[in-house]
Structures are given as structure tokens and as C-alpha cells.
PDB file of N, CA and C in Angstrom:
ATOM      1  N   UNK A  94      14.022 -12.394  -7.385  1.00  0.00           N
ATOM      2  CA  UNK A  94      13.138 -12.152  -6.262  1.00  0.00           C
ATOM      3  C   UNK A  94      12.934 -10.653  -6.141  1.00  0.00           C
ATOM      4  N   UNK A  95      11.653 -10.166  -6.289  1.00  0.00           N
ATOM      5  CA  UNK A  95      11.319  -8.701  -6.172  1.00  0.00           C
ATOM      6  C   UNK A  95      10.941  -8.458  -4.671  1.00  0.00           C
ATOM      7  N   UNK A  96      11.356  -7.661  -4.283  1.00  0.00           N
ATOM      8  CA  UNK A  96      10.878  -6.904  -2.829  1.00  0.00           C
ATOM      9  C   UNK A  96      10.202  -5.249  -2.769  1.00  0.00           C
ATOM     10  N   UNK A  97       9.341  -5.325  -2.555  1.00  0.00           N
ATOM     11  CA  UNK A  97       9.286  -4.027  -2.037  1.00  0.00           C
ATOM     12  C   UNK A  97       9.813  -2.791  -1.283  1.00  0.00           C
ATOM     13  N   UNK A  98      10.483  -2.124  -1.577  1.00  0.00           N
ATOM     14  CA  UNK A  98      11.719  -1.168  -0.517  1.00  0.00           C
ATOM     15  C   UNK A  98      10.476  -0.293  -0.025  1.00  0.00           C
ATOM     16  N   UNK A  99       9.681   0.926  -0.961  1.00  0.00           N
ATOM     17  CA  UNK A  99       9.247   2.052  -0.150  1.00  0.00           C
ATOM     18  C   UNK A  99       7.812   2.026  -1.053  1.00  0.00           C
ATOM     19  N   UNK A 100       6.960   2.495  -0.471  1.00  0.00           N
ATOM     20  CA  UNK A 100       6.082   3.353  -1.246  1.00  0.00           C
ATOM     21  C   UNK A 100       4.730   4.601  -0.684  1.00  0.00           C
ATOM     22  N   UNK A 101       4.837   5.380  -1.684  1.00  0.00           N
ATOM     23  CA  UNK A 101       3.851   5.946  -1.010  1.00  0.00           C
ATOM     24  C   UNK A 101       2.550   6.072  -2.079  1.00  0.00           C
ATOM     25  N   UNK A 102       1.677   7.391  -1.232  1.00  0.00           N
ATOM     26  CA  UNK A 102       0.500   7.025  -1.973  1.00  0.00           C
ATOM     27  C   UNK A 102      -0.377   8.207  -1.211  1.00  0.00           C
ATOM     28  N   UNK A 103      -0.371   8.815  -2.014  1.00  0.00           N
ATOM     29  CA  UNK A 103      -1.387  10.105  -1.845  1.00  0.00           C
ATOM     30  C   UNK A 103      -2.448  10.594  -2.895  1.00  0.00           C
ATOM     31  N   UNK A 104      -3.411  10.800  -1.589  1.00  0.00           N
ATOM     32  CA  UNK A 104      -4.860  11.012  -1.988  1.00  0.00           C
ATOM     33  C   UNK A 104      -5.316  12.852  -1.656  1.00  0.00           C
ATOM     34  N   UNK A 105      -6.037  13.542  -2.870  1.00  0.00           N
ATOM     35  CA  UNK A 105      -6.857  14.672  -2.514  1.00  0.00           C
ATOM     36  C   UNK A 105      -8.164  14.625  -2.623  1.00  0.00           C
ATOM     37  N   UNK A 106      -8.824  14.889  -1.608  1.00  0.00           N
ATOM     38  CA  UNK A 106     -10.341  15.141  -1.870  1.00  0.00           C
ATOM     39  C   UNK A 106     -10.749  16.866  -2.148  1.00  0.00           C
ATOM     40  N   UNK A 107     -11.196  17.105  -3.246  1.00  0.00           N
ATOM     41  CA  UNK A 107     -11.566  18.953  -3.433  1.00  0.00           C
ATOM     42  C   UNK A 107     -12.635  18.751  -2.702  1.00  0.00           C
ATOM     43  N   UNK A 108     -12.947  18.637  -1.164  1.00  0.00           N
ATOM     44  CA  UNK A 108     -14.206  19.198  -1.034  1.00  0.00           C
ATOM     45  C   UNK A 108     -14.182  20.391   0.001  1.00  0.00           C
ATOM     46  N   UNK A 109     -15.108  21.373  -0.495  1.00  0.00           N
ATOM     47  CA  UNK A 109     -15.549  22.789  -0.106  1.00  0.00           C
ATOM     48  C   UNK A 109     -15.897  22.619   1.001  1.00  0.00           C
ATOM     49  N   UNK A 110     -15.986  23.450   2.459  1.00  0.00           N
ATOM     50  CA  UNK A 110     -14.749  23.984   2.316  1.00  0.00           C
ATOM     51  C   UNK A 110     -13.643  23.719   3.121  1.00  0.00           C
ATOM     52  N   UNK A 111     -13.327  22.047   3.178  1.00  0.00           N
ATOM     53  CA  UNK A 111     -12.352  21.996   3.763  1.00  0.00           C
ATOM     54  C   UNK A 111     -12.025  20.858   2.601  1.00  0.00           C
ATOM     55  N   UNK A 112     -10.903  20.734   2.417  1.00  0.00           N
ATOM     56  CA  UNK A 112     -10.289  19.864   1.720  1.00  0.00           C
ATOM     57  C   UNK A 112      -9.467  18.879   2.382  1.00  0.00           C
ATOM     58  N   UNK A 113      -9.043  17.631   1.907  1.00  0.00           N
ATOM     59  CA  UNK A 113      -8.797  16.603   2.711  1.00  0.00           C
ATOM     60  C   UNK A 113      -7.502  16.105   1.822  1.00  0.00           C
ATOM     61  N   UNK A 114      -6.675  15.411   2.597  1.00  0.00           N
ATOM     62  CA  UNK A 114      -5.055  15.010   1.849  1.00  0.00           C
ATOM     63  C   UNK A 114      -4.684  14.032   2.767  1.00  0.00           C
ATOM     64  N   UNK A 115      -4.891  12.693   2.271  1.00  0.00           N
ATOM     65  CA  UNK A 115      -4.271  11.600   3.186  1.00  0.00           C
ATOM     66  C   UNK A 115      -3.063  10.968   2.278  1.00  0.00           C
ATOM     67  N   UNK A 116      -2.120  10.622   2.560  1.00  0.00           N
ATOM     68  CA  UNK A 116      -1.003  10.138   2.553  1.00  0.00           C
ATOM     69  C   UNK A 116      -0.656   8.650   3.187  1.00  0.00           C
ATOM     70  N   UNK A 117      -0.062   7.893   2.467  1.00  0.00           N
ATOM     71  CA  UNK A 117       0.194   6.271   3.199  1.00  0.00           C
ATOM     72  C   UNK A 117       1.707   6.507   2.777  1.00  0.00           C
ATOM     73  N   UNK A 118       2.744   5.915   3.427  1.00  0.00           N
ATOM     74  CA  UNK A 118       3.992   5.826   3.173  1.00  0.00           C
ATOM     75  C   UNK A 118       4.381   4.741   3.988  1.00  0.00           C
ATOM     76  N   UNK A 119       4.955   3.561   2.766  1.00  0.00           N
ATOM     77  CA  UNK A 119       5.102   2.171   3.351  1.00  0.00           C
ATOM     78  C   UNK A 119       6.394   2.302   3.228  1.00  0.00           C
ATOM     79  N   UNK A 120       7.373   1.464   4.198  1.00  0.00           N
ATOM     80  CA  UNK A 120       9.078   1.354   4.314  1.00  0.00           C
ATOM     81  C   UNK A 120       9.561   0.257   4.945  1.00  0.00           C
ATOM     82  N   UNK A 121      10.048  -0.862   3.660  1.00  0.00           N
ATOM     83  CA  UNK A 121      10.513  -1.533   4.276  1.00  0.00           C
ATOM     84  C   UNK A 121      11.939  -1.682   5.100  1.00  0.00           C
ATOM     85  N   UNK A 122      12.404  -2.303   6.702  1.00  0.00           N
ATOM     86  CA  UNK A 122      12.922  -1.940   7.471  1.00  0.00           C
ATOM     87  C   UNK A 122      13.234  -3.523   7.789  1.00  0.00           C
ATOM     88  N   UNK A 123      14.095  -3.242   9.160  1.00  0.00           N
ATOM     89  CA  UNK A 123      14.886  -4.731   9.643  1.00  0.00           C
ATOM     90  C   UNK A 123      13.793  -5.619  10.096  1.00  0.00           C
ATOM     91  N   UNK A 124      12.791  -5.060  10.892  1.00  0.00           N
ATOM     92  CA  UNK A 124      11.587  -5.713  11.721  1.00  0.00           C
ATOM     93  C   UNK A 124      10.505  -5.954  10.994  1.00  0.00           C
ATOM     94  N   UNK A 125      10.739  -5.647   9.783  1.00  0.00           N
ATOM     95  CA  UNK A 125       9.430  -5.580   8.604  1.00  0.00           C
ATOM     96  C   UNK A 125       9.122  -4.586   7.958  1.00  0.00           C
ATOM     97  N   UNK A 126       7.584  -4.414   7.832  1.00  0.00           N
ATOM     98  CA  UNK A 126       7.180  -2.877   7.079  1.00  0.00           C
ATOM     99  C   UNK A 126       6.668  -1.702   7.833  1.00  0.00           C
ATOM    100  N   UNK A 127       7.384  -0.701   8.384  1.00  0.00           N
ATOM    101  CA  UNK A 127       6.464   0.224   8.637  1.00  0.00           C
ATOM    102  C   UNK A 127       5.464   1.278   7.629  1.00  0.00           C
ATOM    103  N   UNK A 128       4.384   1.322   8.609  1.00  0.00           N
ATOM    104  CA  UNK A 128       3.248   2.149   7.641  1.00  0.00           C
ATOM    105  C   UNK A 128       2.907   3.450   8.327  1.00  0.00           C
ATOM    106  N   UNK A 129       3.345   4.557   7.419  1.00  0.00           N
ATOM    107  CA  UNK A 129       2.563   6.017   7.817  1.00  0.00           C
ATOM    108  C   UNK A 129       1.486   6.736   7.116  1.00  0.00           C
ATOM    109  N   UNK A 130       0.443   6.745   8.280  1.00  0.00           N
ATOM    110  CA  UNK A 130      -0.415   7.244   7.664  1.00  0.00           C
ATOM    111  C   UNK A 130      -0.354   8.652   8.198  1.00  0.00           C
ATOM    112  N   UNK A 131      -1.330   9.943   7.230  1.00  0.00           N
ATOM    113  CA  UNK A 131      -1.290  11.195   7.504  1.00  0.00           C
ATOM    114  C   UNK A 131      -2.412  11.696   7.128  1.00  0.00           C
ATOM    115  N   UNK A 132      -3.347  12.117   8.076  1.00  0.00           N
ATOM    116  CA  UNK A 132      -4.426  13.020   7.061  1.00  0.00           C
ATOM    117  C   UNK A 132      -4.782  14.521   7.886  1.00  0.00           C
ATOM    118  N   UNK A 133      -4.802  15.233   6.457  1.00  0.00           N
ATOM    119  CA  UNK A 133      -5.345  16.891   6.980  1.00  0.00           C
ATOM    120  C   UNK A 133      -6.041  17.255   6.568  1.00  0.00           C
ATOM    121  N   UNK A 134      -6.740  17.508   7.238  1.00  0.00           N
ATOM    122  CA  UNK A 134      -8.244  18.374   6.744  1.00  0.00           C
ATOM    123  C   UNK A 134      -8.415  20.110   6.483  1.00  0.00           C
ATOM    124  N   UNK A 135      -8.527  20.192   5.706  1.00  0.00           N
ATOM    125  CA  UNK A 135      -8.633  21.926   5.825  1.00  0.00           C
ATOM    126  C   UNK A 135      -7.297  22.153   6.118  1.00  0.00           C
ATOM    127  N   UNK A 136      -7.343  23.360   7.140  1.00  0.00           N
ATOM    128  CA  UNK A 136      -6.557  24.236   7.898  1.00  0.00           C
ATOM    129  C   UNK A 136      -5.936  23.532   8.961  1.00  0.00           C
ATOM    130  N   UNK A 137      -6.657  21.887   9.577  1.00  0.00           N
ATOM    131  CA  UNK A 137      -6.243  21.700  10.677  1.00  0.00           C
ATOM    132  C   UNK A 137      -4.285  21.044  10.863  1.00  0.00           C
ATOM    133  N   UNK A 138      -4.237  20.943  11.887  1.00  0.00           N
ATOM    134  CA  UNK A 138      -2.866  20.286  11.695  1.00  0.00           C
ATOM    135  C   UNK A 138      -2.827  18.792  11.211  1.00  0.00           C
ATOM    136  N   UNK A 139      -2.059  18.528  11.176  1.00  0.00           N
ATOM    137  CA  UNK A 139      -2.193  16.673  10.198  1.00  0.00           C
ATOM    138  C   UNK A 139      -2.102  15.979  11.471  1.00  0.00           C
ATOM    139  N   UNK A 140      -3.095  14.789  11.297  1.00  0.00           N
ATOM    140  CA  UNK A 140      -2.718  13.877  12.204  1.00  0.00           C
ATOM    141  C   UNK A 140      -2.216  12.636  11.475  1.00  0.00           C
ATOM    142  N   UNK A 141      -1.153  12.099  12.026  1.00  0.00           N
ATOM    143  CA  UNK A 141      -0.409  10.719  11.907  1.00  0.00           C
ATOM    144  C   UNK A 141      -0.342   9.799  12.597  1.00  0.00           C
ATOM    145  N   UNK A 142      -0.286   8.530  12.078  1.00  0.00           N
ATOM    146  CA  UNK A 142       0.129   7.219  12.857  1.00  0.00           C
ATOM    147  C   UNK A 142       0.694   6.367  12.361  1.00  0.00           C
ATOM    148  N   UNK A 143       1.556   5.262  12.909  1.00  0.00           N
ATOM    149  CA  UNK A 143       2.498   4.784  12.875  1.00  0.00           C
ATOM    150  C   UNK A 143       2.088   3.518  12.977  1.00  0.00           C
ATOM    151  N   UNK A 144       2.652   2.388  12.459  1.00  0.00           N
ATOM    152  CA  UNK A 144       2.415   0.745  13.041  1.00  0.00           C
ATOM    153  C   UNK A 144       3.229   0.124  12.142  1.00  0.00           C
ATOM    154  N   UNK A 145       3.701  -1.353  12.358  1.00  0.00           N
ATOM    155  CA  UNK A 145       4.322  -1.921  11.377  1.00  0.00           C
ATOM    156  C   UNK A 145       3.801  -3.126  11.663  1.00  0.00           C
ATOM    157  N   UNK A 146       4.243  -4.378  10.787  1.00  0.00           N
ATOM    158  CA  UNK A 146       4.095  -5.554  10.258  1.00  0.00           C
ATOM    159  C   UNK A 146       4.780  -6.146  10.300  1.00  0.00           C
ATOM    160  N   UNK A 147       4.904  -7.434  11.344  1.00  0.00           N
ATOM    161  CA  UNK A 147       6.243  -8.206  10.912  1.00  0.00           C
ATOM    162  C   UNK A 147       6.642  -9.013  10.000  1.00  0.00           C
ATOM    163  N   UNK A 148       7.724  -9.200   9.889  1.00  0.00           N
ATOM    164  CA  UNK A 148       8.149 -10.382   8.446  1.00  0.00           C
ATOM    165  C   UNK A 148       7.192 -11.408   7.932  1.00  0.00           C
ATOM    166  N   UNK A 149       6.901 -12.075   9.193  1.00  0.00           N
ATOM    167  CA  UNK A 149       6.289 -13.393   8.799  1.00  0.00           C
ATOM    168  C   UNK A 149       4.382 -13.341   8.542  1.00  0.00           C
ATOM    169  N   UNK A 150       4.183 -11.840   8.904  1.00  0.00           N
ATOM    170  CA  UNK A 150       2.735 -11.666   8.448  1.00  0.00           C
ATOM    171  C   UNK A 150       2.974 -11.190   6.913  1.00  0.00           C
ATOM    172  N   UNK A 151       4.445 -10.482   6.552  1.00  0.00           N
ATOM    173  CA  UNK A 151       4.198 -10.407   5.061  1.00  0.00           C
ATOM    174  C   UNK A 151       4.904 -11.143   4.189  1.00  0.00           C
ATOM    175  N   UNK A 152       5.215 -12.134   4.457  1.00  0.00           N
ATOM    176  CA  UNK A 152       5.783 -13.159   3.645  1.00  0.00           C
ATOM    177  C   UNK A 152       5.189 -13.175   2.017  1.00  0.00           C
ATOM    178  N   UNK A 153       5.936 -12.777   1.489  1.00  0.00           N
ATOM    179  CA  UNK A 153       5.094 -12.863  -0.358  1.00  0.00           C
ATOM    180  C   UNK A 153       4.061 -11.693  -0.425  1.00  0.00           C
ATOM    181  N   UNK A 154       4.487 -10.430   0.889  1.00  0.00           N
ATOM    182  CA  UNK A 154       3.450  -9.286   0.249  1.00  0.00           C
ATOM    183  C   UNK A 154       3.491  -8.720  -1.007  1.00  0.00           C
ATOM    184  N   UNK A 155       2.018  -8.499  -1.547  1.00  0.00           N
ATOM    185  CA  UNK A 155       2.208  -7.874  -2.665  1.00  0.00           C
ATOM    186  C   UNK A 155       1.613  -6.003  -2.757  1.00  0.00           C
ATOM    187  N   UNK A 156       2.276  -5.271  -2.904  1.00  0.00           N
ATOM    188  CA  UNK A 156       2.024  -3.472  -2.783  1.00  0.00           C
ATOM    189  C   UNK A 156       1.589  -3.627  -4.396  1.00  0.00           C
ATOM    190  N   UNK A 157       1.102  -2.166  -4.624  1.00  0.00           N
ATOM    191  CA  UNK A 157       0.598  -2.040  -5.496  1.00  0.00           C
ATOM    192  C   UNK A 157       1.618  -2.015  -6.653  1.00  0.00           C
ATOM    193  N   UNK A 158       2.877  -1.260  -6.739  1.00  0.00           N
ATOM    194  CA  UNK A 158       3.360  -1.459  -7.850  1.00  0.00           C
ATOM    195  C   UNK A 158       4.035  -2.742  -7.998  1.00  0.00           C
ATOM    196  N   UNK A 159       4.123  -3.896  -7.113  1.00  0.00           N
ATOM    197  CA  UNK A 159       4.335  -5.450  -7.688  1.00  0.00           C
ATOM    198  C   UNK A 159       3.350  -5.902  -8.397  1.00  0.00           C
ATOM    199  N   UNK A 160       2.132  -5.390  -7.821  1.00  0.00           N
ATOM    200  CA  UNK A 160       0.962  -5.974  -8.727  1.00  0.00           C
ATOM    201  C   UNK A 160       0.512  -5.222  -9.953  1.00  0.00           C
ATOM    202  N   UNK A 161       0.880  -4.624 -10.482  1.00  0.00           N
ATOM    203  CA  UNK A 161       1.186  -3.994 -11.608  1.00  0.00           C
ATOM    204  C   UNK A 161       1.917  -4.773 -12.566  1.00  0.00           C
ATOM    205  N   UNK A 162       3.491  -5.129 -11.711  1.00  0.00           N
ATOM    206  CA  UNK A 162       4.253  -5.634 -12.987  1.00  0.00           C
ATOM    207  C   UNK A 162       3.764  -7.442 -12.782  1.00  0.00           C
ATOM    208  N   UNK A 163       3.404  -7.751 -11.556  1.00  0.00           N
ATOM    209  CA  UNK A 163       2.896  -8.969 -11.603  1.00  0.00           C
ATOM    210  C   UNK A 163       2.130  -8.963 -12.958  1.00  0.00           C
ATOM    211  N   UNK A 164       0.969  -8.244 -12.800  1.00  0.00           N
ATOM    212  CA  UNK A 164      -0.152  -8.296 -14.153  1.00  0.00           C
ATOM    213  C   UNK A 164       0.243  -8.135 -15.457  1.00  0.00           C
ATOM    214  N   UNK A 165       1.531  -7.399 -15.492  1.00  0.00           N
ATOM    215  CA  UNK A 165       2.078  -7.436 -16.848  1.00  0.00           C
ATOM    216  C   UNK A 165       2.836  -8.392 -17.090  1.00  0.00           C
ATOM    217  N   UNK A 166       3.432  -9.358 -16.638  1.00  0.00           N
ATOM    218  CA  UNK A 166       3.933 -10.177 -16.786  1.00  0.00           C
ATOM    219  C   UNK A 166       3.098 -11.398 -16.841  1.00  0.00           C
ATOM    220  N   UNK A 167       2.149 -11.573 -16.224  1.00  0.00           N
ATOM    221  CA  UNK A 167       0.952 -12.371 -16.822  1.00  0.00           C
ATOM    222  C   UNK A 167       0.522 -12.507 -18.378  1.00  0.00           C
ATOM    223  N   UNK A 168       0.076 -11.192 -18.016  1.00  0.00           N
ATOM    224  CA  UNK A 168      -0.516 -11.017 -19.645  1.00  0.00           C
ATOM    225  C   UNK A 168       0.411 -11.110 -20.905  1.00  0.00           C
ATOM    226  N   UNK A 169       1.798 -10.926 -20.358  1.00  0.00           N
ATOM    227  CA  UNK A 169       3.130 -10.850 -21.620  1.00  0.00           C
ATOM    228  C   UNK A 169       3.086 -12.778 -21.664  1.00  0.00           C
ATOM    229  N   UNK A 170       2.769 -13.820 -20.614  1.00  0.00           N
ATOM    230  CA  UNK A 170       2.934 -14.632 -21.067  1.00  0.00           C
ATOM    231  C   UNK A 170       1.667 -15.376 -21.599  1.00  0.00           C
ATOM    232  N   UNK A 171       0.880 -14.993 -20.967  1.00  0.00           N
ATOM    233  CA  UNK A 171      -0.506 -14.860 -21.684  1.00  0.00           C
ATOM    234  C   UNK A 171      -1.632 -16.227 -20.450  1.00  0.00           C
ATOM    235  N   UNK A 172      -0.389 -16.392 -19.021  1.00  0.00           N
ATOM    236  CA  UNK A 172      -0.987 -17.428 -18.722  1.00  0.00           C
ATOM    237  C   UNK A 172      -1.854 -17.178 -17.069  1.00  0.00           C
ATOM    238  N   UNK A 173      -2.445 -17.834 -16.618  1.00  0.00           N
ATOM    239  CA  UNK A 173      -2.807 -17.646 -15.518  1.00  0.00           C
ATOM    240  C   UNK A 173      -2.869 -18.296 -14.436  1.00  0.00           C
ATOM    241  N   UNK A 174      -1.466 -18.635 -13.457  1.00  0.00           N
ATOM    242  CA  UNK A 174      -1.673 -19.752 -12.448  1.00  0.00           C
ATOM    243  C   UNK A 174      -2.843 -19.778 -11.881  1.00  0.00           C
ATOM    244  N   UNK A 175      -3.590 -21.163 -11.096  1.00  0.00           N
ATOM    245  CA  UNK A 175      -4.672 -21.365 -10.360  1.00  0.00           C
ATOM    246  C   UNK A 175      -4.492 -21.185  -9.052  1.00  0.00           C
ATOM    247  N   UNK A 176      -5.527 -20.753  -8.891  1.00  0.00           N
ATOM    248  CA  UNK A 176      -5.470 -19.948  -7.266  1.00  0.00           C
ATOM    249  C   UNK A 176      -4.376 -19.014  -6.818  1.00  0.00           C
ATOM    250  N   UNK A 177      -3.766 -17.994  -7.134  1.00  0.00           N
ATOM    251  CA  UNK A 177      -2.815 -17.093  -7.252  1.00  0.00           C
ATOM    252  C   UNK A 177      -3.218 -15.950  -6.666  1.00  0.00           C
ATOM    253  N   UNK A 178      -2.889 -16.374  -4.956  1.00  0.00           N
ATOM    254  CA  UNK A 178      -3.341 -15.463  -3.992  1.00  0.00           C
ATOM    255  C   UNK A 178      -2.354 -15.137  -3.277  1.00  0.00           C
ATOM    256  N   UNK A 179      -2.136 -13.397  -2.865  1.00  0.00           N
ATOM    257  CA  UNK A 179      -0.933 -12.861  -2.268  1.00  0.00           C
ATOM    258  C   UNK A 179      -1.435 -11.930  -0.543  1.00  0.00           C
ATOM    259  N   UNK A 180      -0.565 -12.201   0.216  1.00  0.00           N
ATOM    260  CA  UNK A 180      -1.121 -10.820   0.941  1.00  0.00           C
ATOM    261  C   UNK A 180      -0.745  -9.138   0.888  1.00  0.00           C
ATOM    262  N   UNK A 181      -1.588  -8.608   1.130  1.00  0.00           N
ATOM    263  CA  UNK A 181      -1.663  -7.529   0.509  1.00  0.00           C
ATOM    264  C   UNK A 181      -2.094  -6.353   1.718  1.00  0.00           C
ATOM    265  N   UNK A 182      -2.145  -5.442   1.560  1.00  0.00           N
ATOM    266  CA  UNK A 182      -2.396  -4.103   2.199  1.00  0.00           C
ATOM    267  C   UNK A 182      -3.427  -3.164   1.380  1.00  0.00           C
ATOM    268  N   UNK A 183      -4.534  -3.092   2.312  1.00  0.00           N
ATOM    269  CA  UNK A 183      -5.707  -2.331   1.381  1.00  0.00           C
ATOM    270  C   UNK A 183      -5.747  -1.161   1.613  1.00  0.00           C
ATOM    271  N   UNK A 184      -7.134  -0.229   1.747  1.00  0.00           N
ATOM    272  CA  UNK A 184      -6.665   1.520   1.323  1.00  0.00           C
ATOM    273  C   UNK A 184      -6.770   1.815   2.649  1.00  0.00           C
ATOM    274  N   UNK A 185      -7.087   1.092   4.259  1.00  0.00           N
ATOM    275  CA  UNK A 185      -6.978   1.320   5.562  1.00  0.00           C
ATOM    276  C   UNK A 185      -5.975   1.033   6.129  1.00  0.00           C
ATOM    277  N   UNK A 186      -5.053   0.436   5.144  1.00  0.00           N
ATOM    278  CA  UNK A 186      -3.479  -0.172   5.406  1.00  0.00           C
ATOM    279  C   UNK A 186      -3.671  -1.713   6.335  1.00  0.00           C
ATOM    280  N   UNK A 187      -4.677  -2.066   6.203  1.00  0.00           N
ATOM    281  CA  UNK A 187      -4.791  -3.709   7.043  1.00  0.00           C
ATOM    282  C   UNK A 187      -4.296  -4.686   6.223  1.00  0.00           C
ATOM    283  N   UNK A 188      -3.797  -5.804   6.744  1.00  0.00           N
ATOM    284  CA  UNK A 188      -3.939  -6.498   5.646  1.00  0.00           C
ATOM    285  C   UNK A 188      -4.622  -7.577   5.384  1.00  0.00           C
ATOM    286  N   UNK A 189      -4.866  -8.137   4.095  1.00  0.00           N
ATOM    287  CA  UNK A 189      -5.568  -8.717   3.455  1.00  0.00           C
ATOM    288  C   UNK A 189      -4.919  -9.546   2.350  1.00  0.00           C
ATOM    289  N   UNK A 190      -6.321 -10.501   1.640  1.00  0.00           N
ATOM    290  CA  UNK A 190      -5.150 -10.656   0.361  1.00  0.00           C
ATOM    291  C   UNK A 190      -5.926 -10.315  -1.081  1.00  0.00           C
ATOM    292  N   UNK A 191      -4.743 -10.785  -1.691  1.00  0.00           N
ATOM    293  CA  UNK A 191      -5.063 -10.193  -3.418  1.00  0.00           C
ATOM    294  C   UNK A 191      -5.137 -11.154  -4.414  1.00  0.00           C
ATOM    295  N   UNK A 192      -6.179 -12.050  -4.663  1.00  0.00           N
ATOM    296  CA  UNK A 192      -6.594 -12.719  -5.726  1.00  0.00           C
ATOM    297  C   UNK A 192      -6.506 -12.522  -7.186  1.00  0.00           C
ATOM    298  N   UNK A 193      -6.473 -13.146  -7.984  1.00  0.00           N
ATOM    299  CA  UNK A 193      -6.014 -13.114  -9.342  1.00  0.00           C
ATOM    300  C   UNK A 193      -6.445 -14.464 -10.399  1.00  0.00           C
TER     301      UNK A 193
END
């Protein structure tokens, strides 16, 4: 059984002349997953926020690096269960799910 413990995930935008740096940092915890988000623009100070997810909304979540080795392990057996749908967390941190 694979679980997800932590992850993060940072983004740069080069644009002139303020540049942009958002950050997601997922952690799993007793009450579920908390999610931090962070973004700074330019010069300004970062703004953050906070929220989490409880257990039973992520039952069988899948983050991005499960679905990675999910997919490699597919393809190593070469097969493809039917209808092989997970929930998931997209790039606004909501969640959703992940088809395959």
C-alpha cells in the first residue's frame, strides 16, 4: 500500500517586470492532507493559505508522483484496468479525479 507523506511543487513565471513564484506544499497529517499554497509576485511579500482535506474525501488519492509510478507500472505490465479512476488534486489544489 503506497501513501503519500509530502510533496511539493514549485512554479516560476520570468515575466518582466515582475516575476511570479507559486509554490504548493502537500503534508500528509492525523486529520488528513494539509495544502500550502504561496505566491509572490515581484518585490511584493508572499501571500499564503492554508486548508486541508479530510481522510474520507481522499480515500485512494492519487499526487503526482503516485501517478508516475502508477503509469510505470502499467506500462511494465503492459495492461490497462477498465475504468481506472482516482481522486486527485489539480494545479488550484481542488480536488478532482484522474482517469486512465
Amino acid at each position: 500500500q503506497l501513501e503519500t507523506l509530502e510533496q511539493e511543487e514549485q512554479e516560476c513565471l520570468e515575466f518582466k517586470p515582475y516575476p511570479t513564484e507559486k509554490r504548493t506544499h502537500i503534508v500528509s497529517q492525523e486529520h488528513g492532507m494539509t495544502v500550502t499554497k504561496t505566491l509572490q509576485e515581484g518585490e511584493a511579500e508572499p501571500q499564503s493559505q492554508s486548508f486541508s482535506y479530510s481522510p474520507d474525501k481522499l480515500r485512494g488519492l492519487l499526487l503526482e508522483g503516485a501517478s508516475l509510478l502508477l503509469l510505470r507500472v502499467l506500462a511494465r505490465r503492459q495492461t490497462m484496468p477498465p475504468d481506472l479512476v482516482f481522486p486527485a488534486i489539480d494545479t488550484e489544489s481542488d480536488l478532482c479525479t484522474s482517469s486512465y
